[in-house]
XYZ file of C-alpha atoms in Angstrom:
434
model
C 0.000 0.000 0.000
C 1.168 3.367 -0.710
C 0.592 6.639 1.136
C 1.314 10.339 0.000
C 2.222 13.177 2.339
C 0.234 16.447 3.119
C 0.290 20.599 4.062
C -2.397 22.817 4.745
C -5.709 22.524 3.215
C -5.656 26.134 1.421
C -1.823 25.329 -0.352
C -3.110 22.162 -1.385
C -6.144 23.505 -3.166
C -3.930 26.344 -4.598
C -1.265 23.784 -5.575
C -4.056 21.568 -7.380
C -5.696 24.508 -9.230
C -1.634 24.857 -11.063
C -1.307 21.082 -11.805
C -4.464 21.066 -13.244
C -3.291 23.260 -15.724
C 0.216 21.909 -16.257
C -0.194 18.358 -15.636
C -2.167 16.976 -18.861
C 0.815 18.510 -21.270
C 2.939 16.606 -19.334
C 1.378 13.229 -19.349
C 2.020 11.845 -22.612
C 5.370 11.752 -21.872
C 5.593 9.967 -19.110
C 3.618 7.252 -21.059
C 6.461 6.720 -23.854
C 8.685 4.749 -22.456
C 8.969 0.722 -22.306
C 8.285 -2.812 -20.719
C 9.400 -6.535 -20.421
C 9.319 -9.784 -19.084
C 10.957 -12.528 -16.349
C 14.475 -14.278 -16.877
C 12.442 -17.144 -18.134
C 12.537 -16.053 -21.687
C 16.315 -15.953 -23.498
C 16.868 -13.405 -26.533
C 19.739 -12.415 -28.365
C 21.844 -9.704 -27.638
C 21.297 -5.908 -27.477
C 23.925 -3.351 -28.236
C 25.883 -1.865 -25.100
C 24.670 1.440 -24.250
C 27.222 3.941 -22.188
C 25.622 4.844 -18.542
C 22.514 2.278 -18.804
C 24.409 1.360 -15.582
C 22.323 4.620 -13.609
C 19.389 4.757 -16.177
C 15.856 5.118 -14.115
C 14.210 1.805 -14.489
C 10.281 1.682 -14.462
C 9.003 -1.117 -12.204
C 5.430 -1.714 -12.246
C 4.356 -2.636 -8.776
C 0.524 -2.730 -9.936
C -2.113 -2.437 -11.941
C -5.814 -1.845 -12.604
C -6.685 -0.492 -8.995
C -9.404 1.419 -7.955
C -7.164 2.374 -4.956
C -3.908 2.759 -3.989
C -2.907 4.161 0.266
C 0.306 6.025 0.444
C 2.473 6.469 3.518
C 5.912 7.493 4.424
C 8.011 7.324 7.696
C 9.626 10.675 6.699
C 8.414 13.818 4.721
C 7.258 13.469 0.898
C 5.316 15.515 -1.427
C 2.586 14.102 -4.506
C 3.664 16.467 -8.017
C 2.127 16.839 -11.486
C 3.737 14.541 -13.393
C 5.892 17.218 -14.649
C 8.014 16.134 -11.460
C 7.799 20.120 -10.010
C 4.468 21.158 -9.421
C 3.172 20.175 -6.146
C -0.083 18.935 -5.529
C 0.390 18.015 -2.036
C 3.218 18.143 1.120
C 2.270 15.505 3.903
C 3.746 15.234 7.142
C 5.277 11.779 8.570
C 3.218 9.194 9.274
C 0.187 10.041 7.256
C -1.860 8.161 4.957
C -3.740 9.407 1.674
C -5.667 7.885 -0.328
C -6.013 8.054 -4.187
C -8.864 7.194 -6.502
C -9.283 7.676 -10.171
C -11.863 10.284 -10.626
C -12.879 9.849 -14.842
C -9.729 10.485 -16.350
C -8.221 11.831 -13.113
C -6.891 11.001 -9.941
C -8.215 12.566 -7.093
C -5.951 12.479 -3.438
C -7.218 12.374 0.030
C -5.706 12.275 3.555
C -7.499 9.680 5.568
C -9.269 12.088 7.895
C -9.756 14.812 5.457
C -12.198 15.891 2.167
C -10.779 14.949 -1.264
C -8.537 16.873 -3.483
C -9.756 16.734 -7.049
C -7.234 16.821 -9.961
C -7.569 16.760 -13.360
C -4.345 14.800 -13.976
C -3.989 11.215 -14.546
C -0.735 11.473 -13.554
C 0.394 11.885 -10.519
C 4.459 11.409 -8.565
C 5.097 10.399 -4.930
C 8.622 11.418 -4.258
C 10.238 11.179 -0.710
C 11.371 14.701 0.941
C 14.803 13.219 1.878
C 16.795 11.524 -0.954
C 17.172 8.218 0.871
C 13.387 8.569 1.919
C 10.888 6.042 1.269
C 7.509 5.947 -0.080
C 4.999 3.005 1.281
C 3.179 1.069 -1.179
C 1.097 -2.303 0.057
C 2.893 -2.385 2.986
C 6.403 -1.944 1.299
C 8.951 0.339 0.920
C 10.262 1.895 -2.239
C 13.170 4.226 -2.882
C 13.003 6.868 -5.862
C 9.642 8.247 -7.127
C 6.136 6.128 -7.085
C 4.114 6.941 -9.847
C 0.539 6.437 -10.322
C -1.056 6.689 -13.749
C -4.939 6.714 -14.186
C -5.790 4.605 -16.909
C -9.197 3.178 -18.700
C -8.660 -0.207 -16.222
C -7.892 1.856 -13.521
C -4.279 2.906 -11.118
C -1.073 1.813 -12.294
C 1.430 2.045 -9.962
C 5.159 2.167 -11.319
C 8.073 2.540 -9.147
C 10.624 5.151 -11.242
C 14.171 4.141 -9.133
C 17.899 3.903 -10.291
C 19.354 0.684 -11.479
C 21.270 -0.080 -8.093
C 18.327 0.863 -6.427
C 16.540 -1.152 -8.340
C 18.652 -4.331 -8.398
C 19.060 -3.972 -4.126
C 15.320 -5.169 -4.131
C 15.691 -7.589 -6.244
C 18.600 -9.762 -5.367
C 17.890 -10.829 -1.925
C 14.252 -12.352 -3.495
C 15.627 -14.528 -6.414
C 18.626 -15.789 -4.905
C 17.469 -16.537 -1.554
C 20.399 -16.572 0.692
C 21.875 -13.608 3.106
C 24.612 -16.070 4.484
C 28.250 -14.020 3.946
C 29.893 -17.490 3.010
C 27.311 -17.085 -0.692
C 28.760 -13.517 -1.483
C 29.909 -14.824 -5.034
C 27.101 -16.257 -5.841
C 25.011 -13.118 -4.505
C 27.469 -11.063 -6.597
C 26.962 -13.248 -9.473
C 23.026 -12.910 -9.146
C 23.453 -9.614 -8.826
C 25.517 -9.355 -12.414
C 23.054 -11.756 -14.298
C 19.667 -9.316 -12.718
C 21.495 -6.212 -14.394
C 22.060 -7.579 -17.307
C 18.504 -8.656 -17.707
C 17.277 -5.176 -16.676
C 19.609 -3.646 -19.148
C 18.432 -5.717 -22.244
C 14.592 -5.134 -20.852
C 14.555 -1.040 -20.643
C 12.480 0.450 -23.091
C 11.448 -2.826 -25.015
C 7.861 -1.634 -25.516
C 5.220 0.490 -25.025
C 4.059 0.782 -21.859
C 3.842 3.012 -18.735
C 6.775 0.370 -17.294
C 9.974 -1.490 -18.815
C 9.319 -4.761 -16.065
C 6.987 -5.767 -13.609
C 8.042 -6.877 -9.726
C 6.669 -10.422 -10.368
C 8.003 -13.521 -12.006
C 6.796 -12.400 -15.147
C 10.304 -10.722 -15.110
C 12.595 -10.141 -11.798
C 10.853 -10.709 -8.210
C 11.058 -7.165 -6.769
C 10.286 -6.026 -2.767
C 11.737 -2.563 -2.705
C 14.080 -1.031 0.157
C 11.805 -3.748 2.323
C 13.911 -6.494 0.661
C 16.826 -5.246 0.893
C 19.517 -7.476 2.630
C 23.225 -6.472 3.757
C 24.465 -9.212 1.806
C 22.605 -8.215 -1.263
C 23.636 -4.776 -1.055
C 27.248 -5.129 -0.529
C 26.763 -7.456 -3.837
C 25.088 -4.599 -6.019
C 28.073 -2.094 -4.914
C 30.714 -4.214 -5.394
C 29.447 -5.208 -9.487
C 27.914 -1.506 -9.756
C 27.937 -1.470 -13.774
C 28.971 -5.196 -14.389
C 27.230 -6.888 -17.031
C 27.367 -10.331 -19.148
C 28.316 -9.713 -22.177
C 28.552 -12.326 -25.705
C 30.846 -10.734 -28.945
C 30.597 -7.035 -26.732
C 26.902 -6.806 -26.526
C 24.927 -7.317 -23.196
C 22.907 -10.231 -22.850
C 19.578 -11.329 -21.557
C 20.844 -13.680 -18.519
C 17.956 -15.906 -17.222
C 18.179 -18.199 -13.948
C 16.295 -20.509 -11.952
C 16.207 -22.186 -8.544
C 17.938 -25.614 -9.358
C 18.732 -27.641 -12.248
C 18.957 -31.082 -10.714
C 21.773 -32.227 -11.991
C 22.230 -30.600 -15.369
C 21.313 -27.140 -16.996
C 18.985 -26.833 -20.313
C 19.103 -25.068 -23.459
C 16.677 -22.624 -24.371
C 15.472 -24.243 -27.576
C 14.082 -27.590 -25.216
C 12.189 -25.215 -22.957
C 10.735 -22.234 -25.293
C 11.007 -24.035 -28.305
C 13.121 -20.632 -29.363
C 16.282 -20.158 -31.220
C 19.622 -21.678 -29.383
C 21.437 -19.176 -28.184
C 25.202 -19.848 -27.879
C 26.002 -18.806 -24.572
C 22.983 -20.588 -23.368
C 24.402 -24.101 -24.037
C 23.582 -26.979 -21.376
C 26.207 -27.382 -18.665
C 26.836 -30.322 -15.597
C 26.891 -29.193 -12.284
C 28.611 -32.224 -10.837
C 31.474 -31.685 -8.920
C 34.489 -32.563 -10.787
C 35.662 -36.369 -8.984
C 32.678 -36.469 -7.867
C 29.465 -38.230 -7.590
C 27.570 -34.752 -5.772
C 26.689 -32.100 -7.462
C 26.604 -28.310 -6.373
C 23.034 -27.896 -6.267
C 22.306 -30.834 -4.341
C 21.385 -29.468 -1.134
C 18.408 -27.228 -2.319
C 15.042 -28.545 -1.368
C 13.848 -28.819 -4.387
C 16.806 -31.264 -5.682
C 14.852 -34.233 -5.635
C 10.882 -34.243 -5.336
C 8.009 -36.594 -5.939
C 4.519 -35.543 -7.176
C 1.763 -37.866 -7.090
C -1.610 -37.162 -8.835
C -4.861 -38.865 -7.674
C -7.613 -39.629 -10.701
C -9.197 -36.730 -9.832
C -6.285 -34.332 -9.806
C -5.063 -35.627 -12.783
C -7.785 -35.282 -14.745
C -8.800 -31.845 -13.605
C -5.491 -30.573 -14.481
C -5.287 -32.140 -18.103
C -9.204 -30.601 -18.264
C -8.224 -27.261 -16.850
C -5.378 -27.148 -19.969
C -7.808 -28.734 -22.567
C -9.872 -26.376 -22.200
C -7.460 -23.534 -22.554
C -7.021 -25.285 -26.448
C -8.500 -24.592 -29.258
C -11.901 -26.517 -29.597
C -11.343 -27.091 -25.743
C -13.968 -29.464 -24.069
C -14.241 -31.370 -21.192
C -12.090 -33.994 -19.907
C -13.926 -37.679 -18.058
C -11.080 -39.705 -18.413
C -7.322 -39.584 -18.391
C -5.799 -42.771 -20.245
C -2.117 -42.326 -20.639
C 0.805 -40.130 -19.853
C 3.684 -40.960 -21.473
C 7.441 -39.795 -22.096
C 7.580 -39.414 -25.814
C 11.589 -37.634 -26.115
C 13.691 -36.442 -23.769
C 16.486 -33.457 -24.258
C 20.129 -34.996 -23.792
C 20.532 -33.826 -20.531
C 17.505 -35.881 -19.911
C 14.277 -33.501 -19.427
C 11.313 -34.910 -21.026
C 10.908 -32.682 -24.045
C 7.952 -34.345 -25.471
C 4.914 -36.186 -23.097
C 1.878 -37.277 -24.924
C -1.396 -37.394 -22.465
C -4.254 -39.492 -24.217
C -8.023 -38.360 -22.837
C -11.379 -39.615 -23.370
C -11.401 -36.086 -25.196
C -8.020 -35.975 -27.278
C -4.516 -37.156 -27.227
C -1.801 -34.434 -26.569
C 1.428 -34.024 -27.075
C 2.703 -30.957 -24.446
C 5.932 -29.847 -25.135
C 9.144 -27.679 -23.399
C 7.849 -25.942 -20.572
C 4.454 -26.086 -21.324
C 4.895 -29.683 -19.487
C 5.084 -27.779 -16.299
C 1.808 -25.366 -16.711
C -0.473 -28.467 -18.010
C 0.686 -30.709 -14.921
C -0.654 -28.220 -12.517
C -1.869 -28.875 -8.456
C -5.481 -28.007 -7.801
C -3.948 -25.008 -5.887
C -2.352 -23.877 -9.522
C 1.254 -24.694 -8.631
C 2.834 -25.865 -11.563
C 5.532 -29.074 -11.855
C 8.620 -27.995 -10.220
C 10.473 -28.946 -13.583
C 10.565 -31.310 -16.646
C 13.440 -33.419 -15.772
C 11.287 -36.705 -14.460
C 10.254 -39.846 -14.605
C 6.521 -41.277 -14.810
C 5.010 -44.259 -13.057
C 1.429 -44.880 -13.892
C -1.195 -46.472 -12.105
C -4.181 -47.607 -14.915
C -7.586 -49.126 -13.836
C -10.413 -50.164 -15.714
C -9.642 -47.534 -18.845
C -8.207 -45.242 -16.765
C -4.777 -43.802 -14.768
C -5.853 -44.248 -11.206
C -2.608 -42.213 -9.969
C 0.166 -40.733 -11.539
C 3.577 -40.148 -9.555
C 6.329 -38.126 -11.096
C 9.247 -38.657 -9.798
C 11.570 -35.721 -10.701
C 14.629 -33.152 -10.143
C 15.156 -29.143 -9.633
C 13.223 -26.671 -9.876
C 12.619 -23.980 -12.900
C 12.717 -23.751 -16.441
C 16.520 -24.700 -16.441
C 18.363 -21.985 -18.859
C 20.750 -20.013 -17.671
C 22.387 -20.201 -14.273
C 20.934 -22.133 -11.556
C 20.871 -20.459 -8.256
C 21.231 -23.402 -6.111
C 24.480 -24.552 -7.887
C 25.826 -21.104 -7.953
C 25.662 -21.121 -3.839
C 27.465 -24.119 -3.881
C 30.250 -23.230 -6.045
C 30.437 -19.802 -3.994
C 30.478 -22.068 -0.753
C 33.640 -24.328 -2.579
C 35.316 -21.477 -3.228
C 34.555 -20.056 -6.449
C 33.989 -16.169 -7.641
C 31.329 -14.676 -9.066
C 33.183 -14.323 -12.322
C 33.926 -18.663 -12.517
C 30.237 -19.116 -11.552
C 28.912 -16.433 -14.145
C 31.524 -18.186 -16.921
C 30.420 -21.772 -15.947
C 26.740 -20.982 -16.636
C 26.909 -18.819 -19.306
C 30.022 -19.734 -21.435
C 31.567 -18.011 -23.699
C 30.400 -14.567 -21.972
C 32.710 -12.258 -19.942
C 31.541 -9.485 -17.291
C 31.632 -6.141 -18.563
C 31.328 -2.718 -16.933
C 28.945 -0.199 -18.667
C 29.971 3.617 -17.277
């Protein structure tokens, strides 16, 4: 939740009367700029750009609201979306509310009237540089813009790239212990280099979004000592392929053995995206091997089984309903062994799900999908029918790219971020963008 700060009734009124005026000019361009999506997708290069290392990056934290609360420990103002004319100064501690109002956003302190405005666009920006403004119940550094739109508030958080990458490391890598540094450092590398190839990729109010449709993203309330000491130390460092930064995607754990992007997306190969062990060398362990996820078992009863098949079915062309599940079975595997190819035979249609598609169709009733694709299937049939299914299976993730498990472990035997970003990405080098 999110909360703006206030001043007197009369300077607020005289403050809105100017943005009204100023503020629709303005608007347009703070909708030009771009969007993206998770380290789950690979592309090809983009061309290095000099200082993308402290470009603003535009994080949406939500959208289609019909509210949004504000709050901030210290001082803060709301502007126009010109970023210098004020529409309100709040004291500490206070909450406001804001509403779209038809094209507008109107603002309100909890215990007060409304302030109308005729802007859709409106910017929370702390008093004190290394201020805060709250949003749900988290903290965000840099400005908090909320856009009225036909859907409703979207609220983007406009922070710098370190800023940026201190709320995101400590979510997708998981660990705060000082003895993972590298591997922290290295997470820390492959998140800016995702960022980088992500701003301005489309045309929306935001270049990524704070889910795992592109980087997991808390804020200044995520922030970890660990994880900051790891964005300072690789401030500008990127993974680059032939001198251009690359998209660097990541998972939890492989299992045994990273994947290439063509077995998952069914894209183009990419060639610093090429599968790679993660056994230790003389070894029968591997790195990852401690993560929880390293080994699992997933067992489906008739009913489960068949409402997940229905539930993705339906979501086919022609859809239907589903009575009966008859067969699941492997139909290829990748070399590193993930099942590439699993044909699923219903009273409705036969099948074939492919790549990480696997993983969405095989869904719990809660929605959680399959952990990975790199398992084995063990079929119970009765009278025309699979009675239970049990998967038996390893890691965790789509598989391209680095795996965050085995990177802890290498960081824990010793190796630096730079081995650990070369192992999983080979061919690249770390780069430093000015």
């Amino acid at each position: 939740i999110a909360r703006p700060v206030r001043r007197h009734r009369a300077a607020q009124l005289r403050a809105v009367a100017l943005l009204g005026v100023v503020a629709v000019a303005c608007s347009a361009a703070a909708g030009t700029r771009a969007s993206g999506r998770r380290a789950a997708t690979a592309s090809g290069p983009t061309a290095v750009q000099r200082g993308a290392s402290m470009r603003t990056v535009r994080i949406a934290l939500a959208e289609n609201q019909s509210q949004v609360w504000l709050t901030s420990v210290g001082g803060w103002e709301l502007f126009a979306d010109d970023g210098r004319t004020a529409v309100a100064l709040t004291k500490p501690g206070e909450r406001w509310l804001l509403e779209r109002e038809g094209t507008g956003i109107r603002a309100m302190r909890e215990d007060s009237r409304p302030v109308s405005a005729r802007e859709h666009t409106v910017i929370a920006r702390p008093a004190d540089t290394d201020g805060t403004i709250g949003v749900n119940g988290r903290r965000y550094r840099g400005d908090v813009v909320i856009t009225a739109t036909t859907d409703g508030l979207t609220v983007v958080n406009r922070v710098n790239m370190d800023d940026y990458l201190q709320g995101v490391v400590p979510l997708e890598i998981g660990t705060s212990a000082a003895a993972d540094a590298a591997a922290v450092e290295a997470q820390a590398v492959s998140a800016r280099s995702y960022a980088v190839t992500h701003l301005g990729s489309g045309g929306r109010l935001f270049d990524m979004r704070a889910t795992v449709a592109d980087q997991v993203y808390g804020g200044a309330s995520a922030e970890s000592g660990v994880g900051n000491r790891a964005v300072r130390a690789t401030t500008g460092m990127v993974l680059q392929y032939g001198g251009k930064v690359v998209n660097a995607p990541y998972f939890s754990t492989c299992g045994g053995s990273t994947a290439e992007p063509q077995d998952v997306w069914r894209t183009g190969a990419e060639p610093y995206l090429r599968r790679v062990s993660d056994q230790i060398p003389g070894s029968t362990h591997f790195y990852c091997e401690g993560a929880p996820k390293y080994r699992w078992t997933r067992v489906f009863s008739r009913d489960e089984l068949r409402e997940s098949i229905g539930r993705y079915v339906r979501s086919l062309p022609g859809g239907g309903s589903v009575s009966t599940v008859r067969s699941v079975t492997v139909s290829d595997v990748t070399p590193a062994g993930r099942v590439s190819a699993l044909t699923v035979e219903s009273d409705r249609r036969a099948v074939i799900l492919r790549g990480n598609e696997i993983r969405s169709a095989l869904r719990l009733p809660s929605g959680e999908i399959l952990y990975s694709t790199y398992f084995s299937v063990d079929a119970v049939v009765g009278r025309g029918e699979i009675e239970s299914l049990t998967l038996r299976g390893g890691g965790n993730g789509h598989g391209v790219g680095m795996c965050q498990a085995g990177a802890i472990g290498r960081a824990r035997a010793g190796q630096d971020f730079r081995t650990i970003l070369r192992t999983y990405y080979p061919g690249t080098t770390v780069g430093t963008i000015e």
